[in-house]
Structures are given as C-alpha cells and as structure tokens.
Amino acid sequence: KAGVTQTPRYLIKTRGQQVTLSCSPISGHRSVSWYQQTPGQGLQFLFEYFSETQRNKGNFPGRFSGRQFSNSRSEMNVSTLELGDSALYLCASSSQGQVSTDTQYFGPGTRLTVL
Amino acid sequence: KQEVTQIPAALSVPEGENLVLNCSFTDSAIYNLQWFRQDPGKGLTSLLLIQSSQREQTSGRLNASLDKSSGRSTLYIAASQPGDSATYLCAVSTGANNLFFGTGTRLTVIP
C-alpha cells in the first residue's frame, strides 16, 4: 500500500502571496489531519477532516484553511503569507477516525519558505 | 490547555545500551498516547499507540508504558543500535485526531 503523499515537497513564496498544499492519504483512509512544525513552536495541530467535513480545528488564524474531497484527498491553503508561516507542513491520515485506537500515518511534509 | 514535555531534549548513548525516554502531560483526559520517530527532513513514523485504558505496549525492542493518573509515559529501547538515532516524539490525543506533541528527544546512538 502506498503511503501518504504530499505535494509539492518544497515551496518558496514571498510575503503576501497565497499557497495551496496537497495531501493524498493512504488508500481507504477517510481522515486527514494537518500539522505545522517549526523550530520554535514544535508540532501544532491545524485541522482535521473526515468524510469531507472539518471536525476539529487548532488555534490558527483564518488565513489557514483546508478542504477534503470525495476521494479523501485534502488541500490546505494559506493566504496572505507571513514570514512566520515558514515551516514544515505535515499531513497525516487514519482509517476510521476512531480517536482512541487510530494510528496516524504521516507524509514526508511540504517545506514552505516565505521570503 | 494540554502541555506535553519530554526530557531529556537530547541523549547520546553507546551502541548496545538500554535507554528510557520520558514524556509528561498536564491533562489526564486523553484518548491515547502515541510515540513517533522523526528522521531529519522526513515525516513521522508511528512506533506505538497506547489507549487510555492500557498500561503498556510492546513492539520488538520498544516498550512504552502509560500512567494516566500521574500524566507520564516512558519509551524503553533495548539494545540500542545506530539506526535508532532519530528524534522521538510523544503525542497525546484529546479529540478527533487532534494530537498534542511534545518537543521531542534527539537520540544519538554511537557505534
């Protein structure tokens, strides 16, 4: 089974631009979560989608948004980029969205650099 | 707000030694606790998941324990190998696939 894939792997943008990142979960998985990893803040939860519905959202500004398609693929969008948005963005998928038992499988991440 | 702490931040051991990584969390209302490893520039690999009702889980040379009442977990690695060198992260789940991560322990196993 193919793992979680994320595209692109690397991205360079300038302040004020917007960016869209893509995540394809493991086949059959219906839950996709997004995380931001920075040296200063570590790994922080952005949001989670299950069957095209956002179930949970972390403490990030409205510039961060996402969506999930019927095939479970997910995209996240960041508008009006700021220097502080430079980070590794990770997505993770799990099969049933069962909180207590589901293992999350992570993709390799997208490294976003904002200049 | 849930806070997860990992001690030590970095650890170097000679090959073959047994070692323990520590994780503590402030709110015991968790669904599960997971241990991950992260290699430089890569995503996370799940190692073990302990449900809130369980006390420990084992996988090969790895053993993780959970004491929910005291807000602590340990990851025991037996007979360490250079390939175990990585950053180890613990995370607790408090809701629908919402993980709170610790800051990690960077492990170096010296051949």
Coordinates of C-alpha atoms in Angstrom, one line a residue:
Chain A
K1 CA 0.0 0.0 0.0
A2 CA 1.3 3.4 -0.9
G3 CA 1.9 5.8 2.0
V4 CA 0.7 9.3 2.5
T5 CA 2.0 11.6 -0.3
Q6 CA 2.3 15.3 -0.2
T7 CA 3.0 17.8 -3.0
P8 CA 4.9 19.8 -3.5
R9 CA 7.8 18.8 -1.3
Y10 CA 9.4 22.2 -1.3
L11 CA 8.0 25.6 -1.9
I12 CA 9.3 29.2 -1.8
K13 CA 6.9 32.1 -1.7
T14 CA 7.1 35.8 -0.9
R15 CA 5.1 37.7 1.8
G16 CA 1.5 38.4 0.8
Q17 CA 1.2 35.6 -1.6
Q18 CA -1.0 32.6 -1.1
V19 CA -0.2 28.9 -1.3
T20 CA -2.0 25.6 -1.7
L21 CA -0.6 22.3 -0.4
S22 CA -1.9 18.9 -1.3
C23 CA -2.1 15.6 0.6
S24 CA -3.2 12.2 -0.6
P25 CA -4.0 9.8 2.2
I26 CA -3.4 6.1 2.3
S27 CA -6.0 4.3 0.1
G28 CA -9.1 3.7 2.2
H29 CA -8.3 6.2 4.9
R30 CA -11.0 8.8 5.4
S31 CA -9.4 11.1 8.0
V32 CA -6.8 13.6 7.2
S33 CA -5.1 15.9 9.7
W34 CA -2.7 18.8 9.1
Y35 CA 0.1 19.9 11.3
Q36 CA 2.7 22.8 11.3
Q37 CA 6.2 22.1 12.5
T38 CA 8.6 25.0 13.4
P39 CA 11.8 25.0 15.4
G40 CA 10.2 27.4 17.9
Q41 CA 6.7 26.0 18.4
G42 CA 7.2 22.4 17.5
L43 CA 4.4 20.4 16.0
Q44 CA 1.0 22.1 16.2
F45 CA -2.4 20.8 15.0
L46 CA -4.1 22.8 12.3
F47 CA -7.3 20.9 11.4
E48 CA -8.8 17.5 10.7
Y49 CA -11.2 16.4 8.0
F50 CA -13.3 13.3 8.0
S51 CA -15.5 12.4 5.0
E52 CA -15.2 16.0 3.6
T53 CA -16.2 17.6 6.9
Q54 CA -13.9 19.6 9.2
R55 CA -14.3 18.0 12.6
N56 CA -11.6 19.8 14.6
K57 CA -9.6 23.0 14.2
G58 CA -6.5 24.2 16.1
N59 CA -5.6 27.7 17.2
F60 CA -4.6 29.2 13.9
P61 CA -5.8 32.4 12.2
G62 CA -8.4 32.3 9.5
R63 CA -5.7 32.7 6.8
F64 CA -5.2 28.9 7.2
S65 CA -8.0 26.9 5.6
G66 CA -8.5 23.5 4.2
R67 CA -10.9 21.2 2.5
Q68 CA -11.3 17.5 1.7
F69 CA -12.6 16.0 -1.5
S70 CA -14.8 13.0 -2.0
N71 CA -11.8 10.8 -2.7
S72 CA -10.3 11.8 0.7
R73 CA -7.5 13.9 -0.8
S74 CA -7.1 17.1 1.1
E75 CA -5.7 20.5 0.4
M76 CA -4.7 23.3 2.8
N77 CA -4.5 26.9 1.8
V78 CA -2.6 29.8 3.4
S79 CA -3.5 33.3 2.3
T80 CA -1.5 36.5 2.7
L81 CA 1.7 34.7 3.7
E82 CA 3.8 36.0 6.5
L83 CA 7.5 35.2 7.3
G84 CA 6.3 33.3 10.4
D85 CA 4.5 30.8 8.2
S86 CA 7.8 29.3 7.1
A87 CA 7.5 25.7 8.4
L88 CA 7.3 22.1 7.5
Y89 CA 3.6 21.2 6.9
L90 CA 2.7 17.6 7.6
C91 CA -0.4 15.8 6.9
A92 CA -1.5 12.5 8.5
S93 CA -4.2 10.0 7.6
S94 CA -6.0 7.4 9.6
S95 CA -8.6 4.9 8.6
Q96 CA -11.8 5.3 10.6
G97 CA -11.3 8.4 12.6
Q98 CA -11.6 6.5 15.8
V99 CA -9.9 8.7 18.3
S100 CA -8.8 6.1 20.8
T101 CA -7.4 3.4 18.5
D102 CA -6.5 5.0 15.2
T103 CA -2.8 5.3 14.4
Q104 CA -1.9 8.3 12.3
Y105 CA 0.3 7.8 9.3
F106 CA 2.3 10.9 8.3
G107 CA 3.5 12.1 4.9
P108 CA 7.0 13.4 4.3
G109 CA 5.8 17.0 4.6
T110 CA 6.0 20.2 2.5
R111 CA 8.8 22.6 3.4
L112 CA 7.4 26.1 2.9
T113 CA 9.8 29.1 2.9
V114 CA 8.4 32.6 2.9
L115 CA 10.8 35.3 1.9
Chain B
K1 CA -4.7 23.6 27.7
Q2 CA -2.8 20.3 27.3
E3 CA 1.0 20.6 27.6
V4 CA 3.4 17.8 26.7
T5 CA 7.0 17.8 27.9
Q6 CA 9.8 15.5 27.0
I7 CA 13.0 15.0 29.0
P8 CA 15.8 14.9 28.1
A9 CA 15.9 17.1 25.0
A10 CA 19.0 15.2 23.7
L11 CA 20.6 12.0 24.6
S12 CA 23.8 10.2 23.4
V13 CA 24.4 6.6 24.3
P14 CA 26.9 3.9 23.1
E15 CA 25.5 1.1 20.9
G16 CA 24.0 -1.8 22.8
E17 CA 22.8 0.2 25.8
N18 CA 19.3 0.2 27.0
L19 CA 17.6 3.6 27.4
V20 CA 14.5 5.3 28.6
L21 CA 12.8 8.4 27.1
N22 CA 10.3 10.3 29.3
C23 CA 7.1 12.1 28.4
S24 CA 4.8 14.0 30.7
F25 CA 1.4 15.7 30.1
T26 CA -0.7 18.0 32.2
D27 CA -4.3 16.9 31.5
S28 CA -5.0 13.3 32.1
A29 CA -8.2 13.4 30.0
I30 CA -6.7 11.7 27.0
Y31 CA -7.9 9.1 24.5
N32 CA -4.5 7.7 23.7
L33 CA -0.8 8.4 23.7
Q34 CA 1.5 7.7 20.7
W35 CA 5.2 7.6 20.2
F36 CA 6.7 8.6 16.9
R37 CA 10.2 8.9 15.5
Q38 CA 11.3 11.5 13.0
D39 CA 14.4 11.3 10.9
P40 CA 15.9 14.5 9.7
G41 CA 13.9 16.2 6.9
K42 CA 11.3 13.5 7.0
G43 CA 7.8 12.9 8.3
L44 CA 6.9 11.0 11.4
T45 CA 6.8 7.2 11.8
S46 CA 4.4 5.8 14.3
L47 CA 6.1 3.5 16.8
L48 CA 3.5 2.6 19.4
L49 CA 0.0 3.6 20.4
I50 CA -1.3 3.1 23.9
Q51 CA -5.0 3.5 24.5
S52 CA -6.0 5.4 27.6
S53 CA -7.3 2.1 29.2
Q54 CA -3.9 0.3 28.6
R55 CA -0.8 0.4 30.7
E56 CA 1.8 -0.6 28.1
Q57 CA 2.5 -1.7 24.6
T58 CA 5.5 -3.6 23.1
S59 CA 6.9 -3.8 19.6
G60 CA 10.2 -5.6 19.1
R61 CA 12.9 -3.8 21.2
L62 CA 10.5 -1.0 22.1
N63 CA 8.2 -0.9 25.2
A64 CA 6.0 2.1 26.1
S65 CA 4.2 2.5 29.3
L66 CA 1.4 4.8 30.3
D67 CA 0.5 6.1 33.8
K68 CA -2.5 8.3 33.0
S69 CA -3.2 9.3 36.6
S70 CA 0.3 10.8 37.0
G71 CA 0.5 12.1 33.4
R72 CA 3.5 10.2 32.5
S73 CA 4.8 7.8 29.8
T74 CA 8.1 6.2 29.1
L75 CA 9.6 4.7 26.0
Y76 CA 12.1 2.0 26.7
I77 CA 14.5 1.0 23.9
A78 CA 16.5 -2.2 24.5
A79 CA 19.9 -2.9 23.0
S80 CA 20.1 0.4 21.1
Q81 CA 21.5 0.5 17.5
P82 CA 22.9 3.3 15.4
G83 CA 19.8 3.0 13.2
D84 CA 17.7 4.1 16.3
S85 CA 19.3 7.6 16.0
A86 CA 16.4 10.0 15.4
T87 CA 14.1 12.4 17.2
Y88 CA 11.5 10.7 19.3
L89 CA 8.2 12.5 19.9
C90 CA 5.3 11.6 22.1
A91 CA 1.8 12.9 21.5
V92 CA -1.5 12.7 23.3
S93 CA -4.9 12.7 21.7
T94 CA -7.6 14.7 23.3
G95 CA -10.2 14.7 20.5
A96 CA -10.8 13.8 16.9
N97 CA -7.3 13.1 15.7
N98 CA -6.1 16.2 17.4
L99 CA -2.6 15.4 18.7
F100 CA -0.7 17.5 21.2
F101 CA 3.0 16.9 20.7
G102 CA 6.0 17.1 23.0
T103 CA 9.1 18.9 21.8
G104 CA 11.0 15.7 21.3
T105 CA 14.1 13.9 22.4
R106 CA 17.0 13.8 19.9
L107 CA 18.7 10.4 20.3
T108 CA 22.2 9.6 19.0
V109 CA 23.5 6.1 19.3
I110 CA 27.2 6.0 18.9
P111 CA 28.7 2.9 17.1

